[in-house]
Amino acid sequence: MDGNHNSSTPGTGRAEPLKKQASSAVEISQITGAQLGGSNDPGAPDVHSKFGSRLLSAEQDVFEHNAWDHVEPDDEYLEYAEQQIRMHHEHPVPTEKQEFYNNTPAAFWNSFYNNNQNKFFKDRHWLRIEFAELFEWTTDRKSASEGHADAGTVKEDVHLADSSDSAVSKSREVAVASALSSEPSDAKFRIMEVGCGAGNAVFPLLADVSDPRLFVYACDYSKVAVDVVKSGEAYDENRCAALVWDLSSTELPPNVQPGSIDIMLMVFVFSALHPSQWNQAVENAYRLLKPGGLLLFRDYGRNDLAQVRFKKSRLLEDNLYIRGDGTRVYFFTNDELADIFGTKFEIEQNAIDRRLIVNRKRELKMYRVWLQAKFRKPISAD
């Protein structure tokens, strides 16, 4: 690992982004050339492989395996990326079309889910390892009885707290545990996924956790996506509510009280927003979470191959693009995440997940970049 644990209070300076050390192997089968040119599929981690376990020590070995961890892009790729980004700026989306894409984002996602229903994304079983907090609040879950890694062990691997931060981290955990324990024993533990899509995170969570206190809100600004969730065999209104809601709206979702959410999940969601919507989205997340509540975040990183491979007339603004299906995607840096969320939240993790994907037959190298973060609403917040 190079980089320190990023644990800071709102308004403080930044730490160097971590190289994330949790399980995070890319599903190679999902990364095709067409998808890299503009897919909605982020290439989810694989729950069966330990992220960081395959390190490239000698360049001549690069085509020995299909994927390598923590590999910085080489000079050839950096030069290619620079040329591509320059081309993007020379040939942006025509001005007369920019307003069309920015004013009707939900329509494009409705079209996407009309075409794909629940067949595009794979279920996100990897959440148990990447975001153990979704499960570790209870032992009443299948993964606890089937011999999977204990969530506490995984959590230490994910947080990477160094000795200088241990006292702060321990104090925070004690405060959060104290706040949660003050509620009645039958109080609901509320998890909200923003950008639930077809339910690929919600349904695995409901299937694993049988604790009757669990209640999940599944939100998406695509009505078609919400209808897909509601039509799922595992959808149970006693344990889940699927809602049409835009994260950047000035109103909170219907029938959800401010300060009632224990954990909020945003996986490849924030990148669909226009930068002018970020502040409102952060404010909404802050208002919905309980004091001590946790926001779990994963999204695209700057110079990811999905960005670099865009063709002409796809750039809306700096680092904001339109895919072939009309949906937007932004590519972040760790510094941007610190600026966007750090004014409201304590930053517990701000990590970078680099992966070199190799096509051994054609001897091609593909550099993927994702960011993963954990933001805590201060326990002292009103």
PDB file of N, CA and C in Angstrom, residues 294-381:
ATOM      1  N   LEU A 294     -23.807   6.535   7.521  1.00  0.00           N
ATOM      2  CA  LEU A 294     -22.686   6.314   6.610  1.00  0.00           C
ATOM      3  C   LEU A 294     -23.150   6.316   5.161  1.00  0.00           C
ATOM      4  N   LEU A 295     -22.401   7.016   4.309  1.00  0.00           N
ATOM      5  CA  LEU A 295     -22.627   7.027   2.873  1.00  0.00           C
ATOM      6  C   LEU A 295     -21.512   6.225   2.210  1.00  0.00           C
ATOM      7  N   LEU A 296     -21.902   5.175   1.474  1.00  0.00           N
ATOM      8  CA  LEU A 296     -20.959   4.294   0.782  1.00  0.00           C
ATOM      9  C   LEU A 296     -20.986   4.626  -0.706  1.00  0.00           C
ATOM     10  N   PHE A 297     -19.805   4.855  -1.275  1.00  0.00           N
ATOM     11  CA  PHE A 297     -19.706   5.469  -2.613  1.00  0.00           C
ATOM     12  C   PHE A 297     -18.704   4.710  -3.468  1.00  0.00           C
ATOM     13  N   ARG A 298     -19.091   4.433  -4.710  1.00  0.00           N
ATOM     14  CA  ARG A 298     -18.172   3.873  -5.697  1.00  0.00           C
ATOM     15  C   ARG A 298     -18.538   4.445  -7.060  1.00  0.00           C
ATOM     16  N   ASP A 299     -17.505   4.913  -7.822  1.00  0.00           N
ATOM     17  CA  ASP A 299     -17.801   5.528  -9.108  1.00  0.00           C
ATOM     18  C   ASP A 299     -16.548   5.560  -9.971  1.00  0.00           C
ATOM     19  N   TYR A 300     -16.681   6.152 -11.161  1.00  0.00           N
ATOM     20  CA  TYR A 300     -15.600   6.166 -12.147  1.00  0.00           C
ATOM     21  C   TYR A 300     -14.495   7.151 -11.780  1.00  0.00           C
ATOM     22  N   GLY A 301     -13.239   6.748 -12.076  1.00  0.00           N
ATOM     23  CA  GLY A 301     -12.085   7.594 -11.835  1.00  0.00           C
ATOM     24  C   GLY A 301     -11.564   8.226 -13.115  1.00  0.00           C
ATOM     25  N   ARG A 302     -10.868   9.335 -12.953  1.00  0.00           N
ATOM     26  CA  ARG A 302     -10.334  10.088 -14.083  1.00  0.00           C
ATOM     27  C   ARG A 302      -9.350   9.256 -14.898  1.00  0.00           C
ATOM     28  N   ASN A 303      -9.481   9.366 -16.210  1.00  0.00           N
ATOM     29  CA  ASN A 303      -8.635   8.648 -17.176  1.00  0.00           C
ATOM     30  C   ASN A 303      -8.873   7.143 -17.193  1.00  0.00           C
ATOM     31  N   ASP A 304      -9.999   6.712 -16.643  1.00  0.00           N
ATOM     32  CA  ASP A 304     -10.421   5.330 -16.850  1.00  0.00           C
ATOM     33  C   ASP A 304     -10.563   5.092 -18.350  1.00  0.00           C
ATOM     34  N   LEU A 305     -10.298   3.890 -18.798  1.00  0.00           N
ATOM     35  CA  LEU A 305     -10.352   3.610 -20.226  1.00  0.00           C
ATOM     36  C   LEU A 305     -11.717   3.939 -20.829  1.00  0.00           C
ATOM     37  N   ALA A 306     -12.782   3.788 -20.038  1.00  0.00           N
ATOM     38  CA  ALA A 306     -14.114   4.139 -20.527  1.00  0.00           C
ATOM     39  C   ALA A 306     -14.187   5.603 -20.926  1.00  0.00           C
ATOM     40  N   GLN A 307     -13.446   6.475 -20.227  1.00  0.00           N
ATOM     41  CA  GLN A 307     -13.384   7.889 -20.596  1.00  0.00           C
ATOM     42  C   GLN A 307     -12.513   8.093 -21.826  1.00  0.00           C
ATOM     43  N   VAL A 308     -11.339   7.504 -21.797  1.00  0.00           N
ATOM     44  CA  VAL A 308     -10.355   7.748 -22.849  1.00  0.00           C
ATOM     45  C   VAL A 308     -10.861   7.277 -24.210  1.00  0.00           C
ATOM     46  N   ARG A 309     -11.648   6.206 -24.230  1.00  0.00           N
ATOM     47  CA  ARG A 309     -12.092   5.625 -25.490  1.00  0.00           C
ATOM     48  C   ARG A 309     -13.286   6.324 -26.138  1.00  0.00           C
ATOM     49  N   PHE A 310     -13.840   7.328 -25.483  1.00  0.00           N
ATOM     50  CA  PHE A 310     -14.954   8.028 -26.110  1.00  0.00           C
ATOM     51  C   PHE A 310     -14.534   8.624 -27.450  1.00  0.00           C
ATOM     52  N   LYS A 311     -15.479   8.648 -28.382  1.00  0.00           N
ATOM     53  CA  LYS A 311     -15.242   9.185 -29.717  1.00  0.00           C
ATOM     54  C   LYS A 311     -15.569  10.674 -29.755  1.00  0.00           C
ATOM     55  N   LYS A 312     -15.565  11.228 -30.944  1.00  0.00           N
ATOM     56  CA  LYS A 312     -15.911  12.630 -31.131  1.00  0.00           C
ATOM     57  C   LYS A 312     -17.377  12.884 -30.773  1.00  0.00           C
ATOM     58  N   SER A 313     -17.653  14.129 -30.392  1.00  0.00           N
ATOM     59  CA  SER A 313     -19.025  14.591 -30.125  1.00  0.00           C
ATOM     60  C   SER A 313     -19.674  13.867 -28.959  1.00  0.00           C
ATOM     61  N   ARG A 314     -18.858  13.514 -27.949  1.00  0.00           N
ATOM     62  CA  ARG A 314     -19.392  12.885 -26.741  1.00  0.00           C
ATOM     63  C   ARG A 314     -19.124  13.717 -25.482  1.00  0.00           C
ATOM     64  N   LEU A 315     -18.263  14.714 -25.569  1.00  0.00           N
ATOM     65  CA  LEU A 315     -17.919  15.529 -24.400  1.00  0.00           C
ATOM     66  C   LEU A 315     -18.922  16.664 -24.227  1.00  0.00           C
ATOM     67  N   LEU A 316     -19.596  16.678 -23.063  1.00  0.00           N
ATOM     68  CA  LEU A 316     -20.501  17.773 -22.725  1.00  0.00           C
ATOM     69  C   LEU A 316     -19.752  18.932 -22.087  1.00  0.00           C
ATOM     70  N   GLU A 317     -18.973  18.604 -21.055  1.00  0.00           N
ATOM     71  CA  GLU A 317     -18.143  19.569 -20.343  1.00  0.00           C
ATOM     72  C   GLU A 317     -16.903  18.822 -19.884  1.00  0.00           C
ATOM     73  N   ASP A 318     -15.987  19.511 -19.223  1.00  0.00           N
ATOM     74  CA  ASP A 318     -14.783  18.847 -18.746  1.00  0.00           C
ATOM     75  C   ASP A 318     -15.144  17.576 -17.984  1.00  0.00           C
ATOM     76  N   ASN A 319     -14.707  16.435 -18.498  1.00  0.00           N
ATOM     77  CA  ASN A 319     -14.845  15.129 -17.841  1.00  0.00           C
ATOM     78  C   ASN A 319     -16.288  14.631 -17.730  1.00  0.00           C
ATOM     79  N   LEU A 320     -17.210  15.304 -18.386  1.00  0.00           N
ATOM     80  CA  LEU A 320     -18.607  14.881 -18.413  1.00  0.00           C
ATOM     81  C   LEU A 320     -18.970  14.497 -19.844  1.00  0.00           C
ATOM     82  N   TYR A 321     -19.453  13.262 -20.026  1.00  0.00           N
ATOM     83  CA  TYR A 321     -19.670  12.713 -21.358  1.00  0.00           C
ATOM     84  C   TYR A 321     -21.095  12.193 -21.529  1.00  0.00           C
ATOM     85  N   ILE A 322     -21.448  11.992 -22.803  1.00  0.00           N
ATOM     86  CA  ILE A 322     -22.707  11.347 -23.164  1.00  0.00           C
ATOM     87  C   ILE A 322     -22.386  10.008 -23.815  1.00  0.00           C
ATOM     88  N   ARG A 323     -22.969   8.935 -23.283  1.00  0.00           N
ATOM     89  CA  ARG A 323     -22.791   7.628 -23.901  1.00  0.00           C
ATOM     90  C   ARG A 323     -23.652   7.519 -25.159  1.00  0.00           C
ATOM     91  N   GLY A 324     -23.481   6.432 -25.862  1.00  0.00           N
ATOM     92  CA  GLY A 324     -24.247   6.206 -27.069  1.00  0.00           C
ATOM     93  C   GLY A 324     -25.742   6.128 -26.827  1.00  0.00           C
ATOM     94  N   ASP A 325     -26.151   5.735 -25.601  1.00  0.00           N
ATOM     95  CA  ASP A 325     -27.579   5.634 -25.292  1.00  0.00           C
ATOM     96  C   ASP A 325     -28.142   6.926 -24.700  1.00  0.00           C
ATOM     97  N   GLY A 326     -27.312   7.985 -24.635  1.00  0.00           N
ATOM     98  CA  GLY A 326     -27.783   9.281 -24.163  1.00  0.00           C
ATOM     99  C   GLY A 326     -27.618   9.526 -22.676  1.00  0.00           C
ATOM    100  N   THR A 327     -27.170   8.534 -21.910  1.00  0.00           N
ATOM    101  CA  THR A 327     -26.960   8.738 -20.477  1.00  0.00           C
ATOM    102  C   THR A 327     -25.620   9.421 -20.234  1.00  0.00           C
ATOM    103  N   ARG A 328     -25.575  10.220 -19.170  1.00  0.00           N
ATOM    104  CA  ARG A 328     -24.367  10.981 -18.844  1.00  0.00           C
ATOM    105  C   ARG A 328     -23.448  10.182 -17.933  1.00  0.00           C
ATOM    106  N   VAL A 329     -22.151  10.525 -17.983  1.00  0.00           N
ATOM    107  CA  VAL A 329     -21.184   9.921 -17.072  1.00  0.00           C
ATOM    108  C   VAL A 329     -20.033  10.895 -16.844  1.00  0.00           C
ATOM    109  N   TYR A 330     -19.681  11.067 -15.565  1.00  0.00           N
ATOM    110  CA  TYR A 330     -18.579  11.947 -15.160  1.00  0.00           C
ATOM    111  C   TYR A 330     -17.469  11.091 -14.569  1.00  0.00           C
ATOM    112  N   PHE A 331     -16.217  11.533 -14.748  1.00  0.00           N
ATOM    113  CA  PHE A 331     -15.054  10.804 -14.248  1.00  0.00           C
ATOM    114  C   PHE A 331     -14.340  11.664 -13.207  1.00  0.00           C
ATOM    115  N   PHE A 332     -14.284  11.158 -11.963  1.00  0.00           N
ATOM    116  CA  PHE A 332     -13.849  11.935 -10.802  1.00  0.00           C
ATOM    117  C   PHE A 332     -12.374  11.732 -10.464  1.00  0.00           C
ATOM    118  N   THR A 333     -11.861  12.649  -9.636  1.00  0.00           N
ATOM    119  CA  THR A 333     -10.591  12.467  -8.941  1.00  0.00           C
ATOM    120  C   THR A 333     -10.877  12.389  -7.450  1.00  0.00           C
ATOM    121  N   ASN A 334      -9.920  11.883  -6.676  1.00  0.00           N
ATOM    122  CA  ASN A 334     -10.085  11.831  -5.226  1.00  0.00           C
ATOM    123  C   ASN A 334     -10.182  13.224  -4.622  1.00  0.00           C
ATOM    124  N   ASP A 335      -9.430  14.171  -5.172  1.00  0.00           N
ATOM    125  CA  ASP A 335      -9.503  15.542  -4.677  1.00  0.00           C
ATOM    126  C   ASP A 335     -10.901  16.118  -4.862  1.00  0.00           C
ATOM    127  N   GLU A 336     -11.514  15.821  -6.003  1.00  0.00           N
ATOM    128  CA  GLU A 336     -12.876  16.305  -6.224  1.00  0.00           C
ATOM    129  C   GLU A 336     -13.840  15.724  -5.200  1.00  0.00           C
ATOM    130  N   LEU A 337     -13.711  14.430  -4.922  1.00  0.00           N
ATOM    131  CA  LEU A 337     -14.597  13.827  -3.927  1.00  0.00           C
ATOM    132  C   LEU A 337     -14.422  14.488  -2.566  1.00  0.00           C
ATOM    133  N   ALA A 338     -13.181  14.789  -2.207  1.00  0.00           N
ATOM    134  CA  ALA A 338     -12.921  15.460  -0.926  1.00  0.00           C
ATOM    135  C   ALA A 338     -13.574  16.833  -0.899  1.00  0.00           C
ATOM    136  N   ASP A 339     -13.509  17.551  -2.016  1.00  0.00           N
ATOM    137  CA  ASP A 339     -14.125  18.878  -2.087  1.00  0.00           C
ATOM    138  C   ASP A 339     -15.652  18.785  -2.054  1.00  0.00           C
ATOM    139  N   ILE A 340     -16.198  17.816  -2.768  1.00  0.00           N
ATOM    140  CA  ILE A 340     -17.653  17.698  -2.899  1.00  0.00           C
ATOM    141  C   ILE A 340     -18.300  17.280  -1.583  1.00  0.00           C
ATOM    142  N   PHE A 341     -17.734  16.270  -0.930  1.00  0.00           N
ATOM    143  CA  PHE A 341     -18.361  15.695   0.267  1.00  0.00           C
ATOM    144  C   PHE A 341     -17.755  16.197   1.577  1.00  0.00           C
ATOM    145  N   GLY A 342     -16.519  16.702   1.513  1.00  0.00           N
ATOM    146  CA  GLY A 342     -15.813  17.041   2.748  1.00  0.00           C
ATOM    147  C   GLY A 342     -16.369  18.226   3.497  1.00  0.00           C
ATOM    148  N   THR A 343     -17.198  19.051   2.852  1.00  0.00           N
ATOM    149  CA  THR A 343     -17.785  20.188   3.553  1.00  0.00           C
ATOM    150  C   THR A 343     -18.879  19.755   4.519  1.00  0.00           C
ATOM    151  N   LYS A 344     -19.430  18.569   4.308  1.00  0.00           N
ATOM    152  CA  LYS A 344     -20.537  18.087   5.135  1.00  0.00           C
ATOM    153  C   LYS A 344     -20.184  16.843   5.954  1.00  0.00           C
ATOM    154  N   PHE A 345     -19.333  16.005   5.383  1.00  0.00           N
ATOM    155  CA  PHE A 345     -19.104  14.681   5.946  1.00  0.00           C
ATOM    156  C   PHE A 345     -17.669  14.507   6.436  1.00  0.00           C
ATOM    157  N   GLU A 346     -17.504  13.592   7.363  1.00  0.00           N
ATOM    158  CA  GLU A 346     -16.181  13.104   7.736  1.00  0.00           C
ATOM    159  C   GLU A 346     -15.768  12.058   6.710  1.00  0.00           C
ATOM    160  N   ILE A 347     -14.562  12.158   6.223  1.00  0.00           N
ATOM    161  CA  ILE A 347     -14.092  11.249   5.178  1.00  0.00           C
ATOM    162  C   ILE A 347     -13.351  10.088   5.838  1.00  0.00           C
ATOM    163  N   GLU A 348     -13.956   8.916   5.809  1.00  0.00           N
ATOM    164  CA  GLU A 348     -13.343   7.739   6.404  1.00  0.00           C
ATOM    165  C   GLU A 348     -12.518   6.946   5.397  1.00  0.00           C
ATOM    166  N   GLN A 349     -12.896   7.029   4.135  1.00  0.00           N
ATOM    167  CA  GLN A 349     -12.130   6.368   3.087  1.00  0.00           C
ATOM    168  C   GLN A 349     -12.266   7.191   1.812  1.00  0.00           C
ATOM    169  N   ASN A 350     -11.154   7.360   1.108  1.00  0.00           N
ATOM    170  CA  ASN A 350     -11.165   8.019  -0.203  1.00  0.00           C
ATOM    171  C   ASN A 350     -10.097   7.312  -1.028  1.00  0.00           C
ATOM    172  N   ALA A 351     -10.477   6.199  -1.633  1.00  0.00           N
ATOM    173  CA  ALA A 351      -9.514   5.263  -2.207  1.00  0.00           C
ATOM    174  C   ALA A 351      -9.580   5.245  -3.725  1.00  0.00           C
ATOM    175  N   ILE A 352      -8.475   4.824  -4.318  1.00  0.00           N
ATOM    176  CA  ILE A 352      -8.422   4.640  -5.762  1.00  0.00           C
ATOM    177  C   ILE A 352      -8.204   3.157  -6.068  1.00  0.00           C
ATOM    178  N   ASP A 353      -8.924   2.659  -7.032  1.00  0.00           N
ATOM    179  CA  ASP A 353      -8.922   1.234  -7.378  1.00  0.00           C
ATOM    180  C   ASP A 353      -8.449   1.125  -8.823  1.00  0.00           C
ATOM    181  N   ARG A 354      -7.179   0.808  -9.013  1.00  0.00           N
ATOM    182  CA  ARG A 354      -6.601   0.709 -10.356  1.00  0.00           C
ATOM    183  C   ARG A 354      -6.474  -0.758 -10.757  1.00  0.00           C
ATOM    184  N   ARG A 355      -6.788  -1.043 -12.011  1.00  0.00           N
ATOM    185  CA  ARG A 355      -6.735  -2.416 -12.486  1.00  0.00           C
ATOM    186  C   ARG A 355      -6.276  -2.423 -13.939  1.00  0.00           C
ATOM    187  N   LEU A 356      -5.299  -3.230 -14.224  1.00  0.00           N
ATOM    188  CA  LEU A 356      -4.840  -3.427 -15.593  1.00  0.00           C
ATOM    189  C   LEU A 356      -5.479  -4.702 -16.131  1.00  0.00           C
ATOM    190  N   ILE A 357      -6.340  -4.546 -17.134  1.00  0.00           N
ATOM    191  CA  ILE A 357      -6.993  -5.676 -17.783  1.00  0.00           C
ATOM    192  C   ILE A 357      -6.216  -5.993 -19.054  1.00  0.00           C
ATOM    193  N   VAL A 358      -5.968  -7.266 -19.291  1.00  0.00           N
ATOM    194  CA  VAL A 358      -5.110  -7.673 -20.405  1.00  0.00           C
ATOM    195  C   VAL A 358      -5.877  -8.588 -21.349  1.00  0.00           C
ATOM    196  N   ASN A 359      -5.796  -8.271 -22.639  1.00  0.00           N
ATOM    197  CA  ASN A 359      -6.255  -9.186 -23.679  1.00  0.00           C
ATOM    198  C   ASN A 359      -5.005  -9.907 -24.173  1.00  0.00           C
ATOM    199  N   ARG A 360      -4.818 -11.126 -23.685  1.00  0.00           N
ATOM    200  CA  ARG A 360      -3.558 -11.828 -23.970  1.00  0.00           C
ATOM    201  C   ARG A 360      -3.446 -12.241 -25.434  1.00  0.00           C
ATOM    202  N   LYS A 361      -4.566 -12.564 -26.063  1.00  0.00           N
ATOM    203  CA  LYS A 361      -4.521 -12.991 -27.459  1.00  0.00           C
ATOM    204  C   LYS A 361      -4.067 -11.857 -28.362  1.00  0.00           C
ATOM    205  N   ARG A 362      -4.606 -10.666 -28.126  1.00  0.00           N
ATOM    206  CA  ARG A 362      -4.265  -9.514 -28.961  1.00  0.00           C
ATOM    207  C   ARG A 362      -3.154  -8.668 -28.356  1.00  0.00           C
ATOM    208  N   GLU A 363      -2.716  -9.046 -27.138  1.00  0.00           N
ATOM    209  CA  GLU A 363      -1.669  -8.317 -26.421  1.00  0.00           C
ATOM    210  C   GLU A 363      -2.028  -6.843 -26.259  1.00  0.00           C
ATOM    211  N   LEU A 364      -3.238  -6.630 -25.742  1.00  0.00           N
ATOM    212  CA  LEU A 364      -3.722  -5.285 -25.460  1.00  0.00           C
ATOM    213  C   LEU A 364      -3.760  -5.060 -23.955  1.00  0.00           C
ATOM    214  N   LYS A 365      -3.457  -3.832 -23.535  1.00  0.00           N
ATOM    215  CA  LYS A 365      -3.518  -3.458 -22.127  1.00  0.00           C
ATOM    216  C   LYS A 365      -4.587  -2.388 -21.947  1.00  0.00           C
ATOM    217  N   MET A 366      -5.464  -2.608 -20.961  1.00  0.00           N
ATOM    218  CA  MET A 366      -6.584  -1.698 -20.705  1.00  0.00           C
ATOM    219  C   MET A 366      -6.563  -1.274 -19.247  1.00  0.00           C
ATOM    220  N   TYR A 367      -6.438   0.020 -19.005  1.00  0.00           N
ATOM    221  CA  TYR A 367      -6.311   0.537 -17.643  1.00  0.00           C
ATOM    222  C   TYR A 367      -7.669   1.031 -17.144  1.00  0.00           C
ATOM    223  N   ARG A 368      -8.165   0.394 -16.094  1.00  0.00           N
ATOM    224  CA  ARG A 368      -9.422   0.798 -15.470  1.00  0.00           C
ATOM    225  C   ARG A 368      -9.133   1.530 -14.166  1.00  0.00           C
ATOM    226  N   VAL A 369      -9.981   2.513 -13.870  1.00  0.00           N
ATOM    227  CA  VAL A 369      -9.822   3.328 -12.665  1.00  0.00           C
ATOM    228  C   VAL A 369     -11.192   3.555 -12.041  1.00  0.00           C
ATOM    229  N   TRP A 370     -11.351   3.158 -10.783  1.00  0.00           N
ATOM    230  CA  TRP A 370     -12.558   3.448 -10.030  1.00  0.00           C
ATOM    231  C   TRP A 370     -12.180   4.090  -8.703  1.00  0.00           C
ATOM    232  N   LEU A 371     -13.097   4.857  -8.158  1.00  0.00           N
ATOM    233  CA  LEU A 371     -12.903   5.467  -6.846  1.00  0.00           C
ATOM    234  C   LEU A 371     -13.914   4.871  -5.876  1.00  0.00           C
ATOM    235  N   GLN A 372     -13.473   4.647  -4.656  1.00  0.00           N
ATOM    236  CA  GLN A 372     -14.355   4.124  -3.617  1.00  0.00           C
ATOM    237  C   GLN A 372     -14.157   4.946  -2.358  1.00  0.00           C
ATOM    238  N   ALA A 373     -15.270   5.325  -1.722  1.00  0.00           N
ATOM    239  CA  ALA A 373     -15.172   6.219  -0.566  1.00  0.00           C
ATOM    240  C   ALA A 373     -16.259   5.895   0.451  1.00  0.00           C
ATOM    241  N   LYS A 374     -16.005   6.347   1.686  1.00  0.00           N
ATOM    242  CA  LYS A 374     -16.973   6.224   2.773  1.00  0.00           C
ATOM    243  C   LYS A 374     -17.020   7.564   3.499  1.00  0.00           C
ATOM    244  N   PHE A 375     -18.231   8.123   3.568  1.00  0.00           N
ATOM    245  CA  PHE A 375     -18.431   9.435   4.165  1.00  0.00           C
ATOM    246  C   PHE A 375     -19.396   9.297   5.342  1.00  0.00           C
ATOM    247  N   ARG A 376     -18.978   9.822   6.490  1.00  0.00           N
ATOM    248  CA  ARG A 376     -19.767   9.696   7.720  1.00  0.00           C
ATOM    249  C   ARG A 376     -20.385  11.039   8.093  1.00  0.00           C
ATOM    250  N   LYS A 377     -21.697  11.064   8.319  1.00  0.00           N
ATOM    251  CA  LYS A 377     -22.324  12.248   8.868  1.00  0.00           C
ATOM    252  C   LYS A 377     -21.884  12.380  10.319  1.00  0.00           C
ATOM    253  N   PRO A 378     -21.380  13.546  10.734  1.00  0.00           N
ATOM    254  CA  PRO A 378     -20.871  13.683  12.105  1.00  0.00           C
ATOM    255  C   PRO A 378     -21.906  13.258  13.138  1.00  0.00           C
ATOM    256  N   ILE A 379     -21.451  12.561  14.139  1.00  0.00           N
ATOM    257  CA  ILE A 379     -22.358  12.084  15.187  1.00  0.00           C
ATOM    258  C   ILE A 379     -22.974  13.240  15.946  1.00  0.00           C
ATOM    259  N   SER A 380     -22.305  14.387  15.930  1.00  0.00           N
ATOM    260  CA  SER A 380     -22.799  15.567  16.650  1.00  0.00           C
ATOM    261  C   SER A 380     -23.733  16.415  15.812  1.00  0.00           C
ATOM    262  N   ALA A 381     -24.018  16.009  14.570  1.00  0.00           N
ATOM    263  CA  ALA A 381     -24.856  16.813  13.676  1.00  0.00           C
ATOM    264  C   ALA A 381     -26.269  16.917  14.217  1.00  0.00           C
TER     265      ALA A 381
END
